[in-house]
Coordinates of C-alpha atoms in Angstrom, one line a residue:
M907 CA 0.0 0.0 0.0
A908 CA 2.8 2.4 0.9
G909 CA 4.6 1.5 -2.4
L910 CA 1.4 2.4 -4.3
L911 CA 1.1 5.8 -2.6
R912 CA 4.7 6.6 -3.4
F913 CA 4.1 5.6 -7.1
L914 CA 1.0 7.9 -7.3
E915 CA 2.9 10.8 -5.7
G916 CA 5.6 10.3 -8.3
V917 CA 3.1 10.3 -11.2
N918 CA 1.5 13.4 -9.7
S919 CA 4.8 15.1 -9.4
T920 CA 5.7 14.3 -13.0
F921 CA 2.3 15.6 -14.3
S922 CA 2.8 18.8 -12.2
M923 CA 6.3 19.3 -13.8
E924 CA 4.9 18.8 -17.3
A925 CA 2.1 21.2 -16.7
K926 CA 4.5 23.8 -15.4
L927 CA 6.7 23.3 -18.5
T928 CA 3.7 23.5 -20.8
F929 CA 2.5 26.7 -19.1
K930 CA 5.9 28.3 -19.4
H931 CA 6.2 27.2 -23.1
R932 CA 2.8 28.8 -23.8
I933 CA 3.8 32.0 -22.1
A934 CA 7.0 32.2 -24.0
T935 CA 5.2 31.4 -27.3
A936 CA 2.7 34.1 -26.6
F937 CA 5.4 36.7 -25.9
A938 CA 7.2 35.7 -29.0
L939 CA 4.1 36.0 -31.2
A940 CA 3.3 39.4 -29.6
A941 CA 6.9 40.5 -30.4
I942 CA 6.5 39.4 -34.0
L943 CA 3.1 41.1 -34.2
F944 CA 4.2 44.4 -32.8
S945 CA 7.4 44.2 -34.9
G946 CA 5.2 43.7 -38.0
V947 CA 2.9 46.6 -37.1
A948 CA 5.9 48.8 -36.5
L949 CA 7.4 47.9 -39.8
A950 CA 4.1 48.4 -41.6
E951 CA 3.7 51.8 -40.0
K952 CA 7.3 52.8 -41.0
A953 CA 6.7 51.6 -44.6
E954 CA 3.5 53.7 -44.8
E955 CA 5.3 56.8 -43.4
R956 CA 7.9 56.4 -46.1
L957 CA 5.2 55.9 -48.8
V958 CA 3.5 59.1 -47.7
K959 CA 6.8 61.0 -47.6
E960 CA 7.8 59.9 -51.0
A961 CA 4.4 60.6 -52.5
I962 CA 4.4 64.2 -51.2
A963 CA 8.0 64.7 -52.5
L964 CA 7.1 63.2 -55.9
F965 CA 4.0 65.4 -56.6
R966 CA 5.8 68.5 -55.2
A967 CA 8.6 67.9 -57.7
Y968 CA 6.0 67.3 -60.4
G969 CA 4.6 70.8 -59.6
V970 CA 1.0 69.9 -58.9
M971 CA 0.4 73.1 -56.8
H972 CA 2.3 75.3 -59.3
P973 CA 1.5 73.9 -62.8
K974 CA 2.8 75.7 -65.9
G975 CA 0.4 78.3 -67.3
I976 CA -1.2 79.1 -64.0
P977 CA 0.9 81.9 -62.4
N978 CA -1.4 82.5 -59.4
S979 CA -3.3 80.3 -57.0
L980 CA -5.1 77.3 -58.5
P981 CA -8.7 77.8 -59.7
R982 CA -11.5 76.3 -57.6
C983 CA -12.2 72.6 -58.2
F984 CA -9.0 72.2 -60.2
Y985 CA -8.4 68.8 -58.8
A986 CA -10.7 65.9 -57.9
A987 CA -10.9 65.4 -54.1
R988 CA -10.3 61.6 -54.2
W989 CA -7.8 59.4 -55.9
R990 CA -8.7 57.7 -59.2
W991 CA -8.6 53.9 -59.1
T992 CA -6.8 52.8 -62.2
S993 CA -3.6 50.9 -63.2
I994 CA -0.4 51.7 -65.1
P995 CA -0.5 50.2 -68.6
E996 CA 1.0 46.7 -68.9
G997 CA 3.7 47.9 -71.3
L998 CA 5.0 50.6 -69.0
S999 CA 4.7 48.2 -66.0
R1000 CA 7.0 45.7 -67.8
K1001 CA 9.4 48.4 -69.0
Y1002 CA 10.0 50.2 -65.7
F1003 CA 9.0 47.7 -63.0
G1004 CA 9.9 44.4 -64.6
I1005 CA 6.6 42.7 -63.9
K1006 CA 5.8 39.6 -66.1
A1007 CA 2.1 39.3 -65.4
L1008 CA -0.3 40.2 -68.2
A1009 CA -1.6 43.2 -66.2
G1010 CA -0.7 46.7 -65.1
L1011 CA 0.3 47.9 -61.7
A1012 CA -2.2 49.7 -59.4
A1013 CA -1.6 51.2 -55.9
E1014 CA -3.8 51.7 -52.9
N1015 CA -3.5 55.0 -51.1
P1016 CA -2.3 54.7 -47.5
S1017 CA -5.0 54.6 -44.8
G1018 CA -6.1 58.0 -43.8
F1019 CA -4.8 59.6 -47.1
Y1020 CA -7.8 59.0 -49.4
E1021 CA -8.0 62.8 -49.9
V1022 CA -5.7 64.1 -52.6
K1023 CA -5.1 67.4 -50.8
K1024 CA -3.3 65.5 -47.9
I1025 CA -0.6 64.6 -50.4
F1026 CA -0.7 67.5 -52.9
D1027 CA -1.2 70.3 -50.3
P1028 CA -0.3 68.9 -46.8
E1029 CA 0.0 72.5 -45.5
G1030 CA -3.6 73.3 -46.5
K1031 CA -2.7 76.4 -48.5
Q1032 CA -5.2 76.0 -51.3
P1033 CA -8.1 73.9 -50.0
E1034 CA -10.6 75.1 -52.6
A1035 CA -8.6 73.6 -55.4
F1036 CA -9.9 70.1 -54.4
C1037 CA -13.6 69.3 -55.0
T1038 CA -15.9 66.3 -54.7
E1039 CA -18.1 65.4 -57.7
D1040 CA -21.1 67.4 -56.2
Q1041 CA -18.9 70.4 -55.7
D1042 CA -17.6 70.1 -59.3
K1043 CA -21.2 70.1 -60.6
E1044 CA -22.0 73.2 -58.6
E1045 CA -18.9 75.0 -59.9
F1046 CA -19.6 74.0 -63.5
H1047 CA -23.2 75.3 -63.2
E1048 CA -22.0 78.6 -61.7
L1049 CA -19.5 79.2 -64.5
F1050 CA -22.1 78.3 -67.0
E1051 CA -24.5 80.9 -65.6
A1052 CA -21.7 83.5 -65.3
F1053 CA -20.8 82.9 -69.0
K1054 CA -24.4 83.5 -70.1
K1055 CA -24.7 86.7 -68.0
K1056 CA -21.3 87.9 -69.3
I1057 CA -22.5 87.4 -72.9
K1058 CA -25.7 89.2 -72.2
L1059 CA -23.9 92.2 -70.7
R1060 CA -21.6 92.4 -73.7
E1061 CA -24.5 92.3 -76.1
E1062 CA -26.2 95.1 -74.2
R1063 CA -23.1 97.2 -74.4
K1064 CA -22.5 96.2 -78.1
I1065 CA -19.1 94.8 -77.3
E1066 CA -17.7 92.0 -79.5
A1067 CA -17.6 88.9 -77.5
S1068 CA -16.0 85.6 -78.2
P1069 CA -18.5 82.8 -78.8
L1070 CA -16.4 80.4 -76.7
S1071 CA -15.8 80.5 -73.0
D1072 CA -12.5 79.8 -71.3
Y1073 CA -11.9 76.1 -70.6
Y1074 CA -13.3 74.6 -67.5
R1075 CA -10.5 72.2 -66.4
R1076 CA -10.5 69.4 -63.9
S1077 CA -7.7 66.9 -63.2
E1078 CA -7.9 63.5 -61.5
Y1079 CA -4.9 61.5 -60.3
S1080 CA -4.2 57.9 -59.2
F1081 CA -2.0 57.3 -56.2
P1082 CA 1.5 56.6 -57.4
V1083 CA 3.0 53.1 -57.7
F1084 CA 6.5 52.8 -56.3
D1085 CA 9.2 50.1 -56.7
T1086 CA 10.5 48.4 -53.5
R1087 CA 13.5 50.8 -53.3
F1088 CA 11.6 54.0 -54.0
R1089 CA 13.7 54.6 -57.1
K1090 CA 10.9 54.5 -59.7
A1091 CA 7.3 55.6 -59.6
A1092 CA 4.3 56.0 -61.9
F1093 CA 0.9 57.5 -61.8
I1094 CA -2.1 58.2 -64.1
K1095 CA -3.4 61.7 -64.7
V1096 CA -6.8 62.3 -66.3
V1097 CA -7.4 65.9 -67.5
E1098 CA -11.0 66.9 -68.4
E1099 CA -11.9 70.1 -70.2
R1100 CA -15.2 71.7 -71.2
Q1101 CA -16.2 74.9 -72.8
F1102 CA -19.5 76.8 -73.3
I1103 CA -20.5 78.2 -76.7
R1104 CA -22.9 80.9 -77.8
W1105 CA -24.7 79.9 -81.0
P1106 CA -25.8 82.4 -83.7
D1107 CA -29.3 82.3 -82.4
G1108 CA -28.0 83.5 -79.0
K1109 CA -28.4 80.1 -77.2
V1110 CA -25.6 79.1 -74.9
T1111 CA -24.8 75.4 -74.4
P1112 CA -21.9 73.3 -73.1
L1113 CA -19.6 71.7 -75.6
P1114 CA -18.9 67.9 -75.3
L1115 CA -16.4 66.8 -72.7
E1116 CA -12.8 66.5 -73.9
F1117 CA -10.3 64.5 -71.9
M1118 CA -6.8 63.1 -72.0
V1119 CA -5.3 60.2 -70.0
V1120 CA -1.5 60.3 -69.4
A1121 CA 0.8 57.8 -67.7
V1122 CA 3.7 59.6 -66.0
I1123 CA 6.9 57.8 -65.1
L1124 CA 9.4 59.2 -62.6
E1125 CA 12.8 58.3 -61.2
R1126 CA 14.4 59.5 -58.0
R1127 CA 18.0 60.7 -58.7
N1128 CA 20.2 62.2 -56.0
G1129 CA 17.1 62.3 -53.7
V1130 CA 15.0 64.3 -56.2
W1131 CA 12.1 62.9 -58.2
R1132 CA 12.3 63.7 -61.9
E1133 CA 9.9 62.9 -64.8
V1134 CA 11.5 60.5 -67.3
E1135 CA 8.5 59.7 -69.6
S1136 CA 5.0 60.8 -70.2
V1137 CA 2.7 58.7 -72.4
V1138 CA -0.8 59.7 -73.6
T1139 CA -2.9 56.5 -73.3
G1140 CA -6.3 58.0 -74.2
I1141 CA -7.6 61.2 -75.8
T1142 CA -10.8 62.7 -77.3

């Protein structure tokens, strides 16, 4: 009987030791997994910070807030408020990024940076240059009414007026695609233009929409982004 009790105590002691070891192993594993998780989160956050930094530098070098032909501040609704979802054409993706898939490259904007102005104008100097679709429609209508009124005033004063208005222009961009070393990048730019016309009978109407789609390729040399190629992929 005494021998049986000693045997059971030994078994119990062994089970207790195994339980302790199992518990310690699980704790160590949990800490290891947590370390990997937090490390991954930290790396992801660091990569996203780099992505935002390079995107701001890229578009600043491209001159989005000071485009050629516009000496002063940008017109209202000059840019779409959100990024355009589209891909870089397959041929350019192969040429500059070396992909072999039968598809182009597309990029997601970083979380919290779905608004174009956060990349184009991070200091918030020209907030009215960025408009949603509804704001674009309002601006278009206001310019249309202003053109009709202007034509009417000119006719009353017998001043020769051009039958065409100035262009109403709006540009939409995709978030740039970068290579893994941030040496090459590409984005799509869509420029839309419309005009109003006064017909001989005095009626004023909008002309059909004109647009141009351009793929822009850039490289970073000596820390500065520079355009290396610009390809028109669509036009009306």
